[in-house]
Short mmCIF file of C-alpha atoms in Angstrom, two decimals:
data_model
loop_
_atom_site.label_atom_id
_atom_site.label_comp_id
_atom_site.label_asym_id
_atom_site.label_seq_id
_atom_site.Cartn_x
_atom_site.Cartn_y
_atom_site.Cartn_z
CA MET G 1 -16.96 -53.76 -38.40
CA ASN G 2 -16.87 -52.78 -34.72
CA THR G 3 -16.42 -49.03 -35.10
CA GLU G 4 -17.12 -47.05 -31.94
CA HIS G 5 -18.29 -43.45 -32.29
CA PRO G 6 -17.49 -40.76 -29.68
CA PRO G 7 -21.00 -40.58 -28.12
CA ASP G 8 -21.45 -44.35 -27.95
CA ALA G 9 -20.37 -44.67 -24.31
CA GLU G 10 -22.73 -41.86 -23.29
CA TYR G 11 -25.76 -43.52 -24.87
CA MET G 12 -24.75 -46.96 -23.64
CA GLN G 13 -24.66 -45.61 -20.10
CA LEU G 14 -28.25 -44.48 -20.59
CA ALA G 15 -29.11 -48.00 -21.75
CA LEU G 16 -27.45 -49.42 -18.62
CA ASN G 17 -29.53 -47.02 -16.55
CA GLU G 18 -32.64 -48.42 -18.23
CA ALA G 19 -31.53 -51.99 -17.56
CA ALA G 20 -31.04 -51.20 -13.87
CA LYS G 21 -34.80 -50.67 -13.55
CA GLY G 22 -35.26 -54.43 -13.97
CA LEU G 23 -32.64 -55.58 -11.45
CA GLY G 24 -34.02 -58.26 -9.17
CA ARG G 25 -37.12 -58.73 -11.30
CA THR G 26 -36.08 -60.48 -14.53
CA SER G 27 -34.64 -63.84 -13.43
CA PRO G 28 -33.96 -66.22 -15.05
CA ASN G 29 -33.65 -63.63 -17.81
CA PRO G 30 -30.98 -60.90 -17.70
CA PRO G 31 -31.62 -57.23 -16.97
CA VAL G 32 -31.33 -55.48 -20.34
CA GLY G 33 -31.76 -51.89 -21.45
CA CYS G 34 -32.08 -50.32 -24.89
CA VAL G 35 -31.90 -46.73 -26.14
CA ILE G 36 -32.61 -45.75 -29.76
CA VAL G 37 -30.93 -42.61 -31.10
CA ARG G 38 -31.70 -40.85 -34.36
CA ASP G 39 -29.30 -38.34 -35.90
CA GLY G 40 -30.92 -34.98 -36.62
CA GLU G 41 -29.84 -32.01 -38.69
CA ILE G 42 -28.62 -30.18 -35.59
CA ALA G 43 -28.25 -32.82 -32.89
CA SER G 44 -28.98 -36.45 -32.15
CA GLU G 45 -32.28 -37.30 -30.47
CA ILE G 46 -33.28 -40.20 -28.24
CA VAL G 47 -36.47 -41.54 -29.81
CA GLY G 48 -36.97 -44.73 -27.79
CA ARG G 49 -36.08 -46.23 -24.42
CA GLY G 50 -36.92 -49.58 -22.89
CA PHE G 51 -35.95 -52.22 -20.37
CA HIS G 52 -36.92 -55.82 -19.73
CA PRO G 53 -39.33 -55.78 -16.75
CA LYS G 54 -39.66 -59.51 -16.04
CA ALA G 55 -39.53 -62.96 -17.62
CA GLY G 56 -42.34 -63.49 -20.09
CA GLU G 57 -42.66 -59.79 -20.88
CA PRO G 58 -41.22 -58.22 -24.06
CA HIS G 59 -37.50 -57.54 -24.12
CA ALA G 60 -35.90 -54.10 -23.87
CA GLU G 61 -35.53 -53.69 -27.64
CA VAL G 62 -39.24 -54.21 -28.21
CA PHE G 63 -40.25 -51.51 -25.73
CA ALA G 64 -37.74 -49.07 -27.22
CA LEU G 65 -38.86 -49.81 -30.78
CA ARG G 66 -42.50 -49.32 -29.80
CA GLU G 67 -41.71 -45.87 -28.46
CA ALA G 68 -39.59 -44.96 -31.47
CA GLY G 69 -42.09 -46.13 -34.09
CA GLU G 70 -41.12 -45.07 -37.61
CA ARG G 71 -38.33 -42.94 -36.19
CA ALA G 72 -36.34 -46.14 -35.60
CA ARG G 73 -35.69 -46.45 -39.33
CA GLY G 74 -32.10 -45.43 -39.97
CA ALA G 75 -31.42 -44.93 -36.26
CA THR G 76 -28.85 -46.47 -33.90
CA ALA G 77 -29.94 -48.90 -31.18
CA TYR G 78 -27.82 -49.19 -28.03
CA VAL G 79 -28.39 -52.50 -26.25
CA THR G 80 -26.65 -53.72 -23.09
CA LEU G 81 -26.76 -57.39 -24.14
CA GLU G 82 -26.53 -59.07 -27.53
CA PRO G 83 -30.05 -59.20 -29.04
CA CYS G 84 -31.55 -62.67 -28.89
CA SER G 85 -31.78 -64.65 -32.12
CA HIS G 86 -34.09 -67.51 -31.15
CA ASP G 87 -37.77 -67.97 -30.41
CA GLY G 88 -38.44 -68.35 -26.70
CA ARG G 89 -41.31 -66.94 -24.69
CA THR G 90 -40.94 -63.87 -26.92
CA PRO G 91 -39.85 -63.50 -30.60
CA PRO G 92 -36.20 -62.78 -31.48
CA CYS G 93 -35.13 -59.20 -30.80
CA ALA G 94 -32.61 -59.33 -33.66
CA ASP G 95 -35.55 -59.84 -36.04
CA ALA G 96 -37.41 -56.91 -34.49
CA LEU G 97 -34.44 -54.60 -35.00
CA ILE G 98 -34.07 -55.73 -38.60
CA ALA G 99 -37.77 -55.25 -39.32
CA ALA G 100 -37.68 -51.76 -37.80
CA GLY G 101 -34.94 -50.75 -40.23
CA VAL G 102 -32.30 -49.61 -37.75
CA ALA G 103 -29.02 -48.79 -39.44
CA ARG G 104 -26.64 -49.52 -36.60
CA VAL G 105 -26.68 -51.58 -33.39
CA VAL G 106 -24.20 -50.98 -30.56
CA VAL G 107 -23.92 -53.85 -28.07
CA ALA G 108 -22.22 -53.74 -24.69
CA ALA G 109 -21.70 -57.47 -24.11
CA GLY G 110 -22.25 -60.77 -25.85
CA ASP G 111 -24.80 -63.28 -24.59
CA PRO G 112 -23.28 -66.44 -23.02
CA ASN G 113 -26.52 -68.36 -23.58
CA PRO G 114 -25.64 -71.16 -26.06
CA GLN G 115 -28.87 -70.42 -27.94
CA VAL G 116 -27.53 -66.95 -28.75
CA ASN G 117 -23.74 -66.58 -28.19
CA GLY G 118 -22.90 -64.57 -31.32
CA ARG G 119 -25.85 -65.63 -33.44
CA GLY G 120 -27.72 -62.42 -32.76
CA LEU G 121 -24.77 -60.34 -33.97
CA GLU G 122 -24.37 -62.55 -37.03
CA LYS G 123 -28.04 -62.15 -37.93
CA LEU G 124 -27.82 -58.36 -37.68
CA ARG G 125 -24.69 -58.19 -39.81
CA ALA G 126 -26.19 -60.53 -42.40
CA ALA G 127 -29.09 -58.09 -42.73
CA GLY G 128 -26.65 -55.29 -43.56
CA ILE G 129 -26.78 -53.58 -40.18
CA GLU G 130 -23.56 -52.06 -38.85
CA VAL G 131 -22.69 -53.65 -35.49
CA ALA G 132 -20.32 -52.35 -32.82
CA THR G 133 -19.56 -54.35 -29.68
CA GLY G 134 -17.74 -54.00 -26.37
CA VAL G 135 -18.95 -50.50 -25.45
CA LEU G 136 -18.98 -50.32 -21.61
CA GLU G 137 -18.67 -54.10 -21.65
CA ALA G 138 -17.24 -54.43 -18.13
CA ALA G 139 -20.12 -52.44 -16.61
CA ALA G 140 -22.67 -54.52 -18.51
CA VAL G 141 -21.10 -57.81 -17.44
CA ARG G 142 -21.19 -56.68 -13.80
CA GLN G 143 -24.84 -55.70 -14.14
CA GLN G 144 -25.66 -59.09 -15.69
CA ALA G 145 -23.61 -61.09 -13.18
CA GLY G 146 -26.56 -63.11 -11.89
CA PHE G 147 -27.77 -64.16 -15.33
CA ARG G 148 -24.26 -65.02 -16.44
CA SER G 149 -23.69 -67.11 -13.32
CA LEU G 150 -26.87 -69.08 -13.94
CA VAL G 151 -25.89 -69.77 -17.55
CA THR G 152 -22.23 -70.62 -17.02
CA ARG G 153 -22.19 -72.13 -13.50
CA GLY G 154 -25.75 -73.18 -12.75
CA ARG G 155 -25.83 -71.22 -9.50
CA PRO G 156 -26.52 -67.65 -8.32
CA HIS G 157 -23.98 -64.88 -8.16
CA VAL G 158 -23.21 -64.55 -4.43
CA ILE G 159 -22.52 -61.16 -2.82
CA TYR G 160 -21.24 -61.02 0.77
CA LYS G 161 -22.24 -57.75 2.42
CA TYR G 162 -21.03 -56.73 5.85
CA ALA G 163 -20.09 -53.69 7.91
CA MET G 164 -17.01 -53.59 10.11
CA THR G 165 -15.06 -51.21 12.29
CA LEU G 166 -11.66 -49.80 11.37
CA ASP G 167 -10.09 -52.61 13.38
CA GLY G 168 -11.99 -55.24 11.44
CA LYS G 169 -14.83 -56.25 13.78
CA VAL G 170 -18.45 -56.86 12.81
CA ALA G 171 -19.82 -57.24 16.35
CA ALA G 172 -18.82 -57.04 20.00
CA LEU G 173 -18.32 -60.23 21.99
CA ASN G 174 -20.80 -59.18 24.67
CA GLU G 175 -24.43 -58.13 24.48
CA GLY G 176 -23.62 -54.49 23.74
CA ASN G 177 -24.16 -54.71 20.01
CA GLY G 178 -25.84 -52.24 17.69
CA PRO G 179 -25.46 -50.97 14.12
CA VAL G 180 -21.87 -50.80 12.94
CA SER G 181 -22.51 -48.48 10.01
CA GLY G 182 -24.53 -45.28 9.71
CA PRO G 183 -28.04 -44.63 8.37
CA GLU G 184 -26.83 -43.82 4.85
CA ALA G 185 -25.12 -47.20 4.61
CA ARG G 186 -28.21 -48.98 5.89
CA ALA G 187 -30.30 -47.16 3.26
CA ARG G 188 -27.89 -48.38 0.58
CA VAL G 189 -28.42 -51.95 1.78
CA MET G 190 -32.18 -51.52 1.36
CA ALA G 191 -31.55 -50.43 -2.24
CA TRP G 192 -29.38 -53.51 -2.82
CA ARG G 193 -32.06 -55.80 -1.43
CA ASN G 194 -34.44 -54.28 -3.95
CA GLU G 195 -32.04 -55.23 -6.77
CA VAL G 196 -31.31 -58.87 -5.89
CA ASP G 197 -33.44 -61.99 -6.10
CA ALA G 198 -32.82 -63.20 -2.55
CA VAL G 199 -31.21 -62.27 0.77
CA ALA G 200 -29.70 -64.99 2.96
CA VAL G 201 -28.78 -65.37 6.63
CA GLY G 202 -27.82 -68.32 8.79
CA ALA G 203 -29.71 -69.79 11.72
CA ARG G 204 -27.61 -67.97 14.36
CA THR G 205 -28.28 -64.55 12.83
CA ALA G 206 -31.95 -65.38 12.36
CA LEU G 207 -32.26 -66.45 16.00
CA LEU G 208 -30.24 -63.62 17.58
CA ASP G 209 -31.27 -60.69 15.38
CA ASN G 210 -34.59 -61.99 13.99
CA PRO G 211 -34.22 -59.79 10.87
CA GLN G 212 -37.06 -59.02 8.48
CA LEU G 213 -34.80 -59.05 5.38
CA ASN G 214 -37.12 -56.65 3.58
CA VAL G 215 -36.81 -53.21 1.96
CA ARG G 216 -38.55 -51.19 4.64
CA GLY G 217 -38.52 -47.46 3.98
CA LEU G 218 -37.67 -47.78 0.28
CA ASP G 219 -40.25 -46.13 -1.96
CA GLY G 220 -41.25 -48.33 -4.88
CA GLY G 221 -39.17 -51.24 -3.61
CA ARG G 222 -40.09 -54.88 -3.47
CA ASP G 223 -38.97 -57.45 -0.94
CA PRO G 224 -36.54 -60.13 -2.16
CA ARG G 225 -36.91 -63.78 -1.24
CA ALA G 226 -35.70 -64.53 2.26
CA VAL G 227 -33.36 -67.54 2.36
CA LEU G 228 -32.67 -69.04 5.78
CA PHE G 229 -29.81 -71.50 6.11
CA ASP G 230 -30.93 -73.60 9.08
CA PRO G 231 -29.15 -76.98 8.72
CA GLU G 232 -30.58 -78.49 11.90
CA GLY G 233 -34.08 -76.99 11.65
CA HIS G 234 -33.91 -74.84 14.79
CA LEU G 235 -35.79 -71.76 13.58
CA PRO G 236 -39.23 -71.12 15.08
CA ALA G 237 -42.34 -70.42 13.03
CA SER G 238 -42.35 -66.91 14.53
CA ALA G 239 -39.18 -65.85 12.67
CA ARG G 240 -39.87 -62.42 11.19
CA ALA G 241 -38.22 -63.27 7.87
CA VAL G 242 -40.86 -65.91 7.15
CA ARG G 243 -43.21 -64.60 4.48
CA GLU G 244 -44.54 -65.63 1.09
CA GLY G 245 -41.64 -67.04 -0.93
CA THR G 246 -39.29 -67.71 1.99
CA VAL G 247 -36.81 -70.53 1.36
CA LEU G 248 -35.52 -72.68 4.21
CA VAL G 249 -32.35 -74.70 3.57
CA LEU G 250 -31.96 -77.79 5.74
CA ARG G 251 -29.34 -80.51 5.86
CA GLU G 252 -30.46 -83.72 4.19
CA GLY G 253 -32.47 -85.87 6.57
CA ARG G 254 -33.50 -82.99 8.85
CA SER G 255 -37.00 -81.67 9.36
CA THR G 256 -38.65 -78.58 10.81
CA PRO G 257 -42.15 -77.43 11.82
CA LEU G 258 -41.78 -74.68 9.18
CA GLU G 259 -42.27 -77.36 6.54
CA ARG G 260 -45.98 -77.10 7.27
CA ASP G 261 -46.03 -73.37 6.51
CA PRO G 262 -47.47 -72.93 2.97
CA ARG G 263 -45.41 -69.76 2.50
CA VAL G 264 -42.14 -71.63 2.90
CA THR G 265 -40.22 -73.67 0.33
CA VAL G 266 -37.94 -76.20 2.04
CA LEU G 267 -34.76 -77.37 0.35
CA HIS G 268 -32.68 -80.31 1.58
CA ALA G 269 -29.02 -80.07 0.55
CA HIS G 270 -25.85 -81.98 1.33
CA SER G 271 -23.63 -78.97 0.52
CA LEU G 272 -23.74 -75.23 -0.06
CA GLN G 273 -23.06 -75.85 -3.75
CA GLY G 274 -26.09 -78.14 -3.87
CA ALA G 275 -28.21 -75.55 -2.08
CA LEU G 276 -27.19 -72.86 -4.56
CA GLU G 277 -28.03 -75.10 -7.49
CA GLN G 278 -31.49 -75.67 -6.02
CA LEU G 279 -31.92 -71.93 -5.48
CA ALA G 280 -31.03 -71.42 -9.14
CA GLY G 281 -33.87 -73.79 -9.97
CA LEU G 282 -36.19 -71.45 -8.07
CA GLY G 283 -35.07 -68.52 -10.22
CA VAL G 284 -32.56 -67.02 -7.81
CA ALA G 285 -29.82 -65.44 -9.92
CA THR G 286 -28.38 -63.03 -7.35
CA LEU G 287 -28.00 -63.85 -3.65
CA LEU G 288 -27.08 -61.19 -1.10
CA LEU G 289 -25.40 -62.92 1.81
CA GLU G 290 -26.05 -60.99 5.02
CA GLY G 291 -25.41 -63.74 7.53
CA GLY G 292 -22.79 -63.65 10.24
CA PRO G 293 -19.22 -64.95 10.19
CA THR G 294 -20.19 -68.63 10.49
CA LEU G 295 -22.26 -68.79 7.30
CA ALA G 296 -19.95 -66.42 5.43
CA SER G 297 -16.91 -68.51 6.35
CA ALA G 298 -18.59 -71.65 5.06
CA PHE G 299 -19.28 -69.92 1.72
CA PHE G 300 -15.75 -68.54 1.63
CA GLU G 301 -14.08 -71.88 2.30
CA ALA G 302 -16.27 -73.47 -0.40
CA GLY G 303 -15.19 -70.82 -2.92
CA LEU G 304 -18.75 -69.60 -3.34
CA ILE G 305 -18.39 -65.87 -2.66
CA ASP G 306 -18.14 -63.90 -5.90
CA GLU G 307 -18.32 -60.31 -4.69
CA LEU G 308 -17.74 -58.32 -1.51
CA ARG G 309 -19.53 -55.13 -0.50
CA VAL G 310 -17.94 -53.90 2.70
CA PHE G 311 -18.75 -50.83 4.76
CA VAL G 312 -15.88 -49.66 6.97
CA ALA G 313 -17.09 -47.51 9.85
CA PRO G 314 -14.79 -44.97 11.58
CA LYS G 315 -14.93 -46.83 14.89
CA LEU G 316 -12.48 -48.83 16.98
CA LEU G 317 -13.92 -51.74 18.96
CA GLY G 318 -11.06 -53.83 20.24
CA ALA G 319 -12.06 -57.43 20.94
CA GLY G 320 -14.89 -58.61 18.73
CA LEU G 321 -16.00 -60.89 15.91
CA SER G 322 -14.19 -60.81 12.58
CA PRO G 323 -16.21 -61.03 9.34
CA LEU G 324 -14.63 -64.41 8.54
CA LEU G 325 -13.72 -67.29 10.82
CA ALA G 326 -11.59 -69.02 8.21
CA PRO G 327 -8.41 -70.89 9.20
CA VAL G 328 -5.35 -68.74 9.85
CA ARG G 329 -3.27 -68.11 6.72
CA SER G 330 0.04 -66.44 6.06
CA MET G 331 -0.15 -62.97 4.54
CA HIS G 332 1.28 -64.13 1.23
CA ALA G 333 -1.57 -66.67 0.97
CA ALA G 334 -4.31 -64.12 1.66
CA THR G 335 -7.16 -63.89 -0.83
CA GLU G 336 -6.99 -60.59 -2.69
CA LEU G 337 -9.97 -58.46 -3.67
CA ALA G 338 -10.13 -57.03 -7.18
CA VAL G 339 -11.39 -53.60 -6.12
CA GLU G 340 -13.98 -52.11 -8.46
CA ARG G 341 -15.14 -49.11 -6.46
CA VAL G 342 -14.38 -47.17 -3.27
CA GLU G 343 -16.98 -44.66 -2.16
CA VAL G 344 -17.80 -42.55 0.89
CA VAL G 345 -21.36 -43.27 2.07
CA GLY G 346 -22.35 -40.97 4.89
CA ASN G 347 -19.63 -41.39 7.50
CA ASP G 348 -18.57 -44.82 6.23
CA VAL G 349 -16.33 -46.02 3.41
CA LEU G 350 -17.75 -48.58 0.98
CA VAL G 351 -15.41 -50.99 -0.82
CA ILE G 352 -16.80 -53.18 -3.62
CA GLY G 353 -14.87 -55.79 -5.54
CA GLY G 354 -14.73 -59.23 -7.01
CA LEU G 355 -13.42 -62.20 -5.06
CA SER G 356 -11.68 -65.17 -6.58
CA VAL G 357 -10.99 -68.03 -4.17
#
């Protein structure tokens, strides 16, 4: 019986907040959070919290149950993803919840992994535990987008991030370029880099801007993998993005001096789809695309952009580069964004949404 209680959404949001602590660190596993709540005589009390820190470590439920101890008996567990029901690198979380004696489990979203996919819920119900599902499901699915993409499509979830002026330009045509967005927007990008597995640019951006693709200035952050799409192998060994874990994507049959750099993994791919599948094999579940219009247009035309995060700056440029160089279309054939959020960040407006091409 999937009965939702009034405070369920509040506690599930806390579980989602826990899960967010593992973003960019759990691949190929999903980011998952768990909160355990025990009803008291006067008010309910949170007795356990946990999140999955990385693959191979215990899952969120285990950490929350450890903190709760005996207080988990008769309590309600809020979990952002269906508890696993199979033995992997760690024991099944459904079994741990049953053994702890929880009375009720509230789940945000089901697990698309064929090894789970409803079996965890069935196991809990068979043990006499009340199960409720679908609480803040949309938010959980968004948070787990990388994991779900790996499981269902065999490739990372791709996010195209860019900043443009009010008249739709990402850069001037001459040498007079500089930041389009303000410092608050740039700080938000550092936070996003901390939450994804990899950040990608194309050869032109890497040559002209020579970006570091790190999380400079972010306390407690960690640098994502740098992915450089350099089909012809033009990038020099001095590129600032080259560090431990850097991935270089070349066209099949091409070579580069960077192949001799032990810090660099070189992939040869005949298509962007093939490159993404190889990146998935390296554990990249979420890819933040920060390249210029050329690389972004190639992803767009291949139908490989899943999400847009666009900063619109209150500036007018006139002639300049557009964020996409795709072929001209009629307005009725334009690709529409399913807007999920609009937010003011400093002096800029941020628009986030899903893209279906």
